[in-house]
Amino acid sequence: MTERLYYHDSFLYDFDAEVREVSESPRPAVILDRTAFYPTSGGQIFDTGWIIPASDSNQKLRVTEVADSEDGRVVHYMEAPTKGLQLGTHVRGFIDPTRRRDHMQQHSGQHVLSAAFVRLFNMSTVSFHMADDYCSIDLETPSLRGEQIEAAERLANEIILENRPVDVRYVTREDAGKLGLRKLPPADRDELRLIEVRDFDLTACGGTHVSQTGQIGCILLRKAEKARQGWRVEFVAGQRAVATASRDYSTLTATAALFSSHIYDVPQQVHKSLDEIRALRKQCEQSQEELAVAMAVSLVAETPEADGRKLVVRVFPDRDLNFIKLLAQKLTRLHSAAVALFATTAPQAALVFAQSVGGPNDMGALMKETMAKIGGRGGGSKDMAQGGAPIAEGLEGVLADAAVRLKR
Ligand SMILES: [Zn+2]
């Protein structure tokens, strides 16, 4: 078993140790007799840092991940093969203090927040998750209201402001049962490590914690959403809360600048813009409709009748698929024996074939044949069909070829 120095001092950032085991596959890994590196467990993520041989301080070996092995040893996964380390090598370990402090703030913050939800609303925390940029707890409750979230955040921050001592103590499992712990771990060990926030929270935990609640800094609740077992509440504590608030502010400032408005007016501005977009879209649809009718009228007028029908074959380079479909529809309704073979090249090359209702052709079949020739995909009904062309060049020829195959 590795001696875990972090159990006794969360602020121990460097330590001496001796190498117990080195392996290179599947990943370079080192096991020491004692360590201050925290392995991922209980919701808290691992420390990173360096292991340096006592005899060669130039050889800084990067520790990229730390995990518990099944037999109670702490495994330090290394960035690169561990040249120079072997059984018995004396080393010095350095953990990344910024990362450790961040984890202490998040984890102690979680204890205070979870206790606040219990105190105020009797909602217990069923799980804790710490990611690189946010944390979350899952609360066992069928519902969670906005004012409850605010009240828990307020109480948690009051406990932080009061700078209460956070103590570590060890008790037997039997004694722990009488103490009224917020959370008891699975029954696999006789001695329990308890974390106590003076007169506020007592829980069993193996994590690294601050020594006074003031070191948590602050707690900022972010998002609450329904989860499998109840409600998930996202939060950030300490420097993370400051960094998150600062990122939120930059995002909001950039958005406000787009509207030349104050940041707090952004929702109102977005609302106004969405209303405008909706109104413009409606106007635009109406104009397209009117334009399609006008163009259909003029196409019918300028196209001479031949073989008992009006055949209009045309490529529209500046109209999209929706518009040429609309135009084909108007045209074939305006005249009782019209056929439209249309193409567009913008933004994507597409074809539309249409005939007046009851016409002699099968436009869906004609489209399929045409697409098979040019390597596109398409189809439709007897009177109206559309397809996407793989290239925009030569569509005049494609339409002319389809026109030849129309029934007379
Ligand atoms: Zn904990």
XYZ file of C-alpha atoms and ligand atoms in Angstrom:
409
model
C 0.000 0.000 0.000
C 1.250 3.471 -0.825
C 1.397 5.886 2.108
C -0.929 8.739 1.185
C 0.576 11.990 2.368
C -2.364 14.063 1.142
C -4.585 12.437 3.791
C -2.750 14.439 6.454
C -1.832 17.621 4.600
C -3.661 18.942 1.530
C -1.133 21.763 1.237
C 1.878 19.482 0.902
C 3.056 20.262 -2.634
C 6.442 18.451 -2.596
C 7.771 15.351 -0.869
C 10.563 12.746 -0.771
C 9.913 9.145 -1.711
C 11.484 5.947 -2.965
C 10.597 4.093 -6.160
C 8.864 0.755 -5.532
C 8.018 -0.239 -9.082
C 8.539 0.991 -12.638
C 6.762 -0.287 -15.730
C 6.824 0.866 -19.337
C 3.781 -0.842 -20.832
C 1.002 -0.311 -21.636
C 1.946 3.185 -20.365
C 5.021 4.373 -18.498
C 4.096 4.222 -14.801
C 5.793 4.606 -11.440
C 4.763 3.425 -7.972
C 6.373 5.062 -4.919
C 6.440 4.074 -1.239
C 4.656 7.347 -0.352
C 3.005 10.118 -2.364
C 1.246 13.478 -2.149
C -0.308 12.951 -5.620
C -4.075 12.495 -5.435
C -5.480 9.665 -7.593
C -8.940 10.152 -9.174
C -11.570 9.032 -6.665
C -14.715 10.145 -4.886
C -15.563 12.606 -7.665
C -12.250 14.487 -7.387
C -9.856 14.297 -10.344
C -6.135 13.499 -10.172
C -3.175 15.773 -9.567
C -0.447 16.331 -12.127
C 3.179 17.306 -11.496
C 6.739 16.025 -11.679
C 8.903 13.267 -10.263
C 12.615 14.137 -10.114
C 15.430 11.682 -9.228
C 17.312 12.936 -6.123
C 20.632 12.345 -7.907
C 19.727 14.228 -11.107
C 17.617 17.355 -10.658
C 17.794 18.091 -14.415
C 15.629 15.080 -15.160
C 12.069 16.353 -14.652
C 9.640 13.532 -15.334
C 6.103 14.719 -16.003
C 3.228 12.974 -14.198
C 0.154 13.266 -16.456
C -2.361 11.116 -14.587
C -2.680 9.403 -11.221
C -4.929 6.448 -10.406
C -5.652 3.953 -7.638
C -4.727 0.330 -8.301
C -6.980 -2.400 -6.974
C -4.468 -3.410 -4.292
C -4.359 0.049 -2.701
C -1.295 1.463 -4.455
C -1.156 4.825 -6.187
C -0.016 4.631 -9.830
C 1.692 7.692 -11.356
C 1.332 7.639 -15.142
C 4.208 9.375 -16.876
C 4.281 11.425 -20.077
C 7.427 9.639 -21.351
C 9.431 6.475 -20.597
C 11.022 6.679 -17.144
C 14.733 6.520 -17.917
C 16.858 6.618 -14.783
C 14.187 5.355 -12.367
C 14.430 1.895 -10.843
C 13.540 0.049 -7.658
C 14.988 1.966 -4.735
C 15.714 5.264 -6.575
C 15.247 8.244 -4.252
C 13.033 10.877 -5.830
C 11.362 14.158 -5.055
C 7.766 14.684 -6.114
C 6.234 18.040 -6.983
C 2.532 18.408 -7.549
C 1.072 21.229 -9.606
C -0.088 23.622 -6.835
C -2.512 25.640 -8.997
C -4.358 22.521 -10.047
C -4.379 21.152 -6.462
C -5.719 24.448 -5.053
C -8.437 24.479 -7.693
C -9.458 20.916 -6.784
C -9.529 21.798 -3.068
C -11.775 24.769 -3.782
C -14.157 22.679 -5.894
C -14.283 19.697 -3.542
C -14.650 21.645 -0.288
C -17.125 23.897 -2.093
C -19.101 20.775 -2.970
C -19.249 19.659 0.679
C -20.550 23.067 1.768
C -23.077 23.229 -1.087
C -24.333 19.669 -0.528
C -24.741 20.388 3.191
C -26.640 23.594 2.373
C -29.162 21.630 0.256
C -29.607 19.154 3.141
C -29.986 21.867 5.800
C -32.464 23.953 3.837
C -34.476 21.408 1.883
C -33.390 17.959 3.073
C -32.091 17.143 -0.426
C -29.194 14.705 -0.330
C -26.370 14.571 -2.847
C -26.148 11.206 -4.599
C -23.110 11.970 -6.751
C -20.405 14.545 -7.357
C -18.626 15.113 -10.650
C -15.568 17.314 -11.198
C -14.596 18.135 -14.772
C -11.763 20.387 -15.952
C -13.977 23.458 -16.209
C -17.102 22.868 -14.127
C -18.485 20.637 -11.359
C -21.864 19.155 -10.674
C -23.802 17.402 -7.950
C -26.864 15.211 -8.407
C -29.551 15.901 -5.832
C -32.130 13.337 -4.803
C -35.313 15.335 -5.258
C -38.327 15.196 -7.572
C -38.295 18.975 -8.068
C -35.979 21.956 -7.680
C -37.123 25.568 -7.906
C -35.129 28.662 -8.780
C -35.524 30.200 -5.335
C -34.258 26.989 -3.690
C -31.118 27.143 -5.829
C -30.607 30.780 -4.855
C -31.134 30.048 -1.155
C -28.609 27.170 -1.173
C -26.061 29.331 -3.020
C -26.583 32.133 -0.483
C -26.161 29.852 2.535
C -23.053 28.184 1.043
C -21.455 31.583 0.475
C -22.305 32.682 4.021
C -20.510 29.611 5.402
C -17.522 30.525 3.206
C -17.558 34.135 4.469
C -17.627 32.950 8.070
C -14.284 31.243 7.409
C -15.129 28.183 9.477
C -12.395 25.619 10.240
C -12.377 22.461 8.114
C -10.978 19.565 10.161
C -9.924 16.038 9.280
C -10.390 13.268 11.822
C -10.389 9.521 11.908
C -13.025 7.382 13.627
C -14.024 3.730 13.690
C -16.923 2.715 11.543
C -18.914 1.956 14.661
C -18.356 5.437 16.104
C -19.128 7.018 12.741
C -22.580 5.448 12.841
C -23.397 7.482 15.969
C -22.149 10.821 14.599
C -24.926 11.441 12.112
C -22.745 11.758 9.009
C -24.174 13.374 5.884
C -22.738 10.490 3.871
C -21.320 7.086 4.863
C -18.977 5.307 2.417
C -19.455 1.650 1.400
C -18.723 -0.762 4.293
C -15.274 -1.935 3.197
C -12.991 -0.371 5.801
C -12.896 -0.125 9.567
C -11.385 3.323 9.932
C -13.110 6.297 8.362
C -11.665 9.657 7.431
C -14.118 12.418 8.239
C -14.166 15.967 6.917
C -15.865 18.401 9.246
C -16.926 21.926 8.417
C -17.307 23.214 11.961
C -20.945 23.108 13.128
C -22.195 22.724 9.572
C -21.179 19.468 7.884
C -19.639 16.138 8.778
C -19.018 13.577 6.075
C -16.692 10.690 5.235
C -14.331 11.592 2.389
C -10.828 10.807 1.154
C -10.384 14.029 -0.826
C -8.061 16.997 -0.399
C -9.740 19.908 1.348
C -9.078 23.499 2.388
C -8.370 24.138 6.085
C -10.747 27.121 6.424
C -13.917 27.652 4.395
C -12.682 31.139 3.378
C -10.105 29.430 1.132
C -12.976 28.175 -1.064
C -13.412 31.802 -2.135
C -16.986 31.636 -3.379
C -19.537 29.352 -4.998
C -21.390 30.218 -8.162
C -24.316 28.020 -9.227
C -24.718 27.817 -12.968
C -27.248 25.403 -14.356
C -29.896 23.078 -12.958
C -31.419 20.329 -15.060
C -33.446 17.188 -14.541
C -31.152 14.153 -14.259
C -31.788 10.447 -14.098
C -31.979 10.264 -10.318
C -33.278 13.751 -9.539
C -31.741 17.118 -10.338
C -28.230 17.972 -11.496
C -26.807 21.304 -10.324
C -23.698 22.690 -11.996
C -21.419 24.935 -9.983
C -17.938 26.452 -9.916
C -15.964 27.556 -6.867
C -13.061 29.905 -6.124
C -10.801 30.964 -8.994
C -12.913 28.888 -11.356
C -15.947 30.984 -10.427
C -14.003 34.176 -11.155
C -12.697 32.791 -14.473
C -16.196 31.633 -15.453
C -17.818 34.952 -14.555
C -15.107 36.740 -16.495
C -15.678 34.559 -19.579
C -19.438 35.140 -19.297
C -18.785 38.879 -19.141
C -16.585 38.882 -22.275
C -19.181 36.868 -24.171
C -21.942 39.202 -23.121
C -19.857 42.303 -23.877
C -19.067 41.044 -27.392
C -22.764 40.320 -27.957
C -23.816 43.714 -26.610
C -21.316 45.407 -28.954
C -23.067 43.765 -31.939
C -26.261 45.535 -30.872
C -24.499 48.706 -29.657
C -26.342 48.190 -26.395
C -25.701 47.734 -22.699
C -25.047 44.113 -21.672
C -28.219 43.926 -19.600
C -30.304 44.985 -22.632
C -29.044 42.072 -24.765
C -32.066 39.767 -24.210
C -34.444 42.584 -25.182
C -32.320 43.413 -28.260
C -32.214 39.774 -29.359
C -35.954 39.565 -28.912
C -36.446 42.659 -31.072
C -34.132 41.296 -33.783
C -35.925 37.952 -33.862
C -39.259 39.736 -34.265
C -37.801 41.776 -37.128
C -36.411 38.648 -38.802
C -39.794 36.965 -38.553
C -41.556 39.983 -40.101
C -38.955 40.267 -42.880
C -39.178 36.562 -43.654
C -42.926 36.897 -44.027
C -42.534 39.941 -46.314
C -39.899 38.121 -48.327
C -42.135 35.065 -48.808
C -44.948 37.308 -49.968
C -42.684 39.135 -52.450
C -41.363 35.837 -53.828
C -44.926 34.658 -54.313
C -45.844 37.862 -56.176
C -42.672 37.741 -58.262
C -43.294 34.091 -59.197
C -46.822 34.923 -60.372
C -45.574 37.897 -62.446
C -42.777 35.849 -64.019
C -45.174 32.965 -64.764
C -47.613 35.359 -66.471
C -44.865 36.774 -68.678
C -43.403 33.307 -69.494
C -46.841 32.081 -70.565
C -47.326 35.206 -72.715
C -43.925 35.029 -74.421
C -43.904 31.252 -75.035
C -45.622 30.182 -78.265
C -47.841 27.109 -78.116
C -46.374 24.139 -80.006
C -47.746 20.582 -80.279
C -50.699 21.699 -78.147
C -48.590 22.814 -75.174
C -46.387 25.608 -73.814
C -42.910 24.265 -73.102
C -40.596 26.512 -71.046
C -36.989 25.342 -70.741
C -34.723 27.646 -68.739
C -31.733 27.882 -66.393
C -32.038 30.523 -63.628
C -28.533 31.228 -62.356
C -29.649 33.642 -59.611
C -32.755 31.919 -58.213
C -32.683 29.115 -55.675
C -34.433 25.754 -55.791
C -37.392 26.927 -53.686
C -38.057 29.779 -56.060
C -37.870 27.763 -59.297
C -40.216 25.204 -57.737
C -42.653 27.987 -56.866
C -42.340 29.408 -60.381
C -42.927 25.971 -61.980
C -46.001 25.559 -59.803
C -47.448 28.967 -60.778
C -46.690 28.411 -64.462
C -48.316 24.966 -64.671
C -51.397 26.250 -62.852
C -51.711 29.347 -65.036
C -51.903 27.371 -68.283
C -53.753 24.081 -68.683
C -51.081 22.454 -70.865
C -47.747 23.819 -69.705
C -44.469 22.026 -69.117
C -41.598 23.586 -67.149
C -38.044 22.207 -67.290
C -36.070 24.466 -64.941
C -32.603 24.490 -63.466
C -30.752 26.620 -60.942
C -27.051 26.854 -60.234
C -27.207 28.853 -57.005
C -26.436 28.066 -54.295
C -26.520 24.420 -55.407
C -27.243 23.033 -58.867
C -30.761 21.576 -58.990
C -33.474 20.708 -61.499
C -37.270 21.023 -61.374
C -39.604 19.353 -63.879
C -43.342 20.140 -63.788
C -46.424 19.801 -65.958
C -50.029 21.007 -65.685
C -52.233 18.537 -63.793
C -53.319 15.646 -66.024
C -50.519 16.154 -68.558
C -49.263 13.130 -70.567
C -45.752 12.867 -69.006
C -44.374 11.254 -65.840
C -42.086 13.958 -64.433
C -40.878 11.747 -61.549
C -39.695 9.080 -64.009
C -38.147 11.665 -66.362
C -36.243 13.175 -63.416
C -34.951 9.754 -62.342
C -33.707 8.992 -65.867
C -32.056 12.414 -66.113
C -30.364 12.031 -62.726
C -29.117 8.556 -63.626
C -27.371 10.097 -66.650
C -25.656 12.929 -64.771
C -24.966 11.105 -61.497
C -27.381 13.029 -59.269
C -30.326 12.031 -57.091
C -33.944 13.004 -57.491
C -37.551 12.058 -58.130
C -41.093 13.147 -57.453
C -44.688 12.724 -58.508
C -46.200 12.503 -61.957
C -46.653 16.290 -62.215
C -43.776 17.702 -60.140
C -40.220 16.430 -59.574
C -36.900 17.776 -58.367
C -33.289 16.625 -58.211
C -29.822 17.758 -57.182
C -27.186 17.933 -59.915
C -23.561 17.115 -59.061
C -22.176 19.980 -61.173
C -23.511 23.362 -62.311
C -22.026 23.279 -65.824
C -23.919 22.142 -68.916
C -27.395 22.249 -67.393
C -28.813 23.791 -70.596
C -27.807 20.605 -72.422
C -29.292 18.420 -69.682
C -32.643 20.275 -69.948
C -32.624 20.113 -73.766
C -32.015 16.357 -73.591
C -34.966 15.949 -71.174
C -37.167 18.093 -73.480
C -36.504 15.698 -76.387
C -37.825 12.813 -74.309
C -41.153 14.511 -73.478
C -44.282 12.891 -74.866
C -46.162 14.892 -77.446
Zn -15.784 14.659 -0.508
